[in-house]
XYZ file of C-alpha atoms in Angstrom:
210
model
C -124.730 -90.357 -8.893
C -125.452 -92.202 -5.622
C -122.790 -91.600 -2.982
C -124.622 -93.631 -0.334
C -121.771 -95.983 0.548
C -118.851 -93.549 0.407
C -119.201 -92.367 4.033
C -119.306 -95.971 5.236
C -116.136 -97.009 3.456
C -114.424 -93.796 4.502
C -115.348 -94.357 8.143
C -114.159 -97.953 8.012
C -110.853 -96.739 6.585
C -110.468 -94.129 9.318
C -111.370 -96.486 12.130
C -109.033 -99.255 10.990
C -105.901 -97.270 10.155
C -105.330 -96.741 13.878
C -104.704 -100.448 14.277
C -102.763 -100.905 11.038
C -99.656 -98.932 11.995
C -97.965 -102.060 13.389
C -98.138 -103.621 9.940
C -100.563 -106.140 8.522
C -103.330 -106.589 6.015
C -107.069 -106.668 6.667
C -109.423 -109.292 5.264
C -113.175 -109.891 5.288
C -114.983 -113.108 6.164
C -118.682 -113.530 5.404
C -120.309 -115.539 8.173
C -123.728 -116.001 6.585
C -127.293 -114.733 6.427
C -129.909 -114.683 9.195
C -133.129 -115.082 7.214
C -135.481 -114.371 10.130
C -133.747 -111.096 11.018
C -132.742 -110.341 7.389
C -129.169 -109.658 8.488
C -125.961 -110.488 6.630
C -122.987 -110.870 8.999
C -119.290 -110.423 8.257
C -116.009 -110.147 10.140
C -113.061 -107.881 9.487
C -109.804 -109.598 10.490
C -106.693 -107.591 11.392
C -103.585 -109.543 10.423
C -101.166 -107.303 12.310
C -99.542 -107.268 15.741
C -102.264 -105.297 17.526
C -103.893 -108.428 18.925
C -107.345 -106.887 18.598
C -110.451 -108.973 18.102
C -111.964 -109.224 14.615
C -114.683 -106.625 14.105
C -118.218 -107.896 13.532
C -120.558 -106.048 11.144
C -123.920 -106.719 9.580
C -126.162 -105.424 6.817
C -129.858 -105.249 7.640
C -131.241 -106.195 4.240
C -134.767 -104.969 4.829
C -135.285 -102.174 2.294
C -136.876 -99.056 3.659
C -138.774 -96.721 1.359
C -139.240 -93.033 2.080
C -141.548 -90.707 0.197
C -138.715 -89.747 -2.132
C -136.528 -92.811 -2.585
C -135.417 -96.181 -1.335
C -132.987 -96.225 1.558
C -130.383 -98.878 0.838
C -129.032 -101.176 3.606
C -126.075 -99.752 5.509
C -123.124 -101.537 7.067
C -123.560 -101.544 10.861
C -120.747 -102.087 13.349
C -121.604 -104.420 16.234
C -120.455 -103.064 19.593
C -122.277 -105.225 22.134
C -119.888 -108.187 21.802
C -116.903 -106.018 22.736
C -118.083 -104.653 26.081
C -115.618 -105.584 28.821
C -117.626 -107.049 31.750
C -115.169 -105.537 34.234
C -115.665 -101.894 33.282
C -118.631 -102.017 30.840
C -116.569 -100.229 28.189
C -115.807 -101.315 24.632
C -112.506 -103.192 24.614
C -111.219 -104.700 21.355
C -108.178 -106.249 23.015
C -109.797 -108.252 25.820
C -109.726 -112.017 26.231
C -111.529 -113.573 23.277
C -113.416 -116.335 25.177
C -116.634 -114.366 25.646
C -116.475 -112.902 22.148
C -116.235 -116.235 20.320
C -118.871 -117.803 22.587
C -121.347 -115.096 21.586
C -120.223 -115.262 17.956
C -120.980 -119.001 17.892
C -124.558 -118.252 18.967
C -124.957 -115.948 15.979
C -123.330 -118.351 13.533
C -125.615 -121.205 14.577
C -128.594 -119.409 13.036
C -126.915 -118.303 9.807
C -127.273 -119.726 6.312
C -124.095 -119.884 4.224
C -123.770 -117.614 1.220
C -123.387 -119.059 -2.265
C -119.932 -118.332 -3.657
C -119.824 -117.053 -7.214
C -116.820 -116.597 -9.462
C -115.277 -113.172 -8.946
C -115.030 -112.898 -12.753
C -118.840 -112.652 -12.864
C -118.552 -109.206 -11.272
C -116.697 -106.307 -12.876
C -115.304 -102.983 -11.780
C -116.813 -99.982 -13.495
C -114.331 -97.157 -12.882
C -116.139 -93.814 -12.991
C -113.103 -91.707 -12.157
C -109.444 -92.401 -11.337
C -106.652 -90.035 -10.360
C -102.960 -90.430 -9.603
C -100.899 -88.120 -7.404
C -97.426 -88.275 -5.883
C -97.195 -87.714 -2.136
C -94.444 -88.007 0.510
C -94.415 -91.373 2.215
C -95.971 -90.717 5.662
C -93.384 -93.045 7.202
C -90.422 -91.691 5.230
C -91.134 -88.170 3.881
C -87.973 -88.184 1.767
C -89.526 -90.800 -0.517
C -92.374 -90.057 -2.946
C -95.071 -92.673 -3.370
C -98.027 -92.985 -5.739
C -101.550 -92.422 -4.469
C -104.456 -93.704 -6.576
C -107.985 -92.507 -5.927
C -110.868 -94.443 -7.445
C -114.580 -93.735 -7.785
C -116.188 -96.918 -8.994
C -119.111 -99.312 -9.001
C -119.216 -103.100 -8.937
C -121.607 -104.528 -11.536
C -122.838 -108.003 -12.423
C -125.501 -108.363 -15.102
C -128.568 -106.522 -13.702
C -126.919 -105.947 -10.319
C -124.842 -102.916 -9.419
C -123.502 -101.169 -6.349
C -123.772 -97.578 -5.255
C -120.791 -95.399 -6.138
C -117.744 -96.356 -4.066
C -114.454 -94.655 -3.244
C -111.065 -96.190 -2.491
C -107.569 -94.835 -1.953
C -104.696 -97.166 -2.819
C -100.934 -96.820 -2.920
C -100.660 -99.142 -5.894
C -102.712 -99.462 -9.070
C -104.220 -102.715 -7.865
C -107.950 -102.318 -7.211
C -109.616 -105.679 -7.795
C -112.652 -107.784 -6.896
C -111.638 -110.395 -4.351
C -114.866 -112.157 -3.279
C -118.373 -112.416 -4.700
C -121.480 -114.102 -3.228
C -125.212 -114.350 -3.707
C -127.460 -114.220 -0.645
C -130.199 -116.825 -0.042
C -133.699 -115.581 -0.965
C -132.516 -111.995 -1.332
C -132.357 -109.517 -4.204
C -128.856 -108.492 -3.186
C -125.383 -109.805 -3.930
C -122.235 -109.008 -1.972
C -118.676 -108.531 -3.197
C -115.393 -107.308 -1.795
C -112.745 -105.142 -3.384
C -109.107 -105.388 -2.401
C -106.381 -102.734 -2.673
C -103.156 -101.556 -1.018
C -104.585 -99.216 1.614
C -101.648 -99.010 4.026
C -98.270 -97.875 2.630
C -96.117 -98.595 5.691
C -93.257 -101.103 5.465
C -93.817 -103.202 2.310
C -97.480 -102.117 2.093
C -100.606 -103.944 3.212
C -103.965 -104.518 1.569
C -107.504 -104.208 2.864
C -110.923 -105.354 1.683
C -114.141 -103.323 1.451
C -117.612 -104.947 1.398
C -119.698 -103.856 -1.589
C -123.445 -104.535 -1.683
C -125.092 -104.915 -5.111
C -128.794 -104.601 -5.846
C -131.004 -104.810 -8.938
């Protein structure tokens, strides 16, 4: 089994839960593909009260080959757009004028992705478990915790093995796109990742290859 993407998703989950405690879901927006640089850009939006800027990521879709195996593209977090000019430190809550000005420069060179029906991609659950745990925000109440190990597949395309933890049995494919002149497709899965208040969902980006 290929666990290549599990650390990425896990790190995304860890880095975003800090900002999710004020309540709100997270969504992904695919900005497009830079053919010259072979980079696929996306934004993670935080629909909570933190006021933080959306986080920009990209996949570098150039495939590297080692002596033993192919090294699949990894999701990379962009930090340069978040440096506060006053103190030269990363600041996700600064005024958004500079951020969106620089983001526009990136978007101007991107090609849009081709949307495909989410039904054309399927979840292939490799393993699923259910446990009862105390609600972290109200320990007197037990809640359900679902852990999934899964792949996303579409005809000859499939993802590496993924992992998700949800507090509802609701794992689903939300978005699905093909990428211009590339042998990859990109999907997102959605699930209830944050159990506080009424519960809030998140999306994970899932890269598929032949």
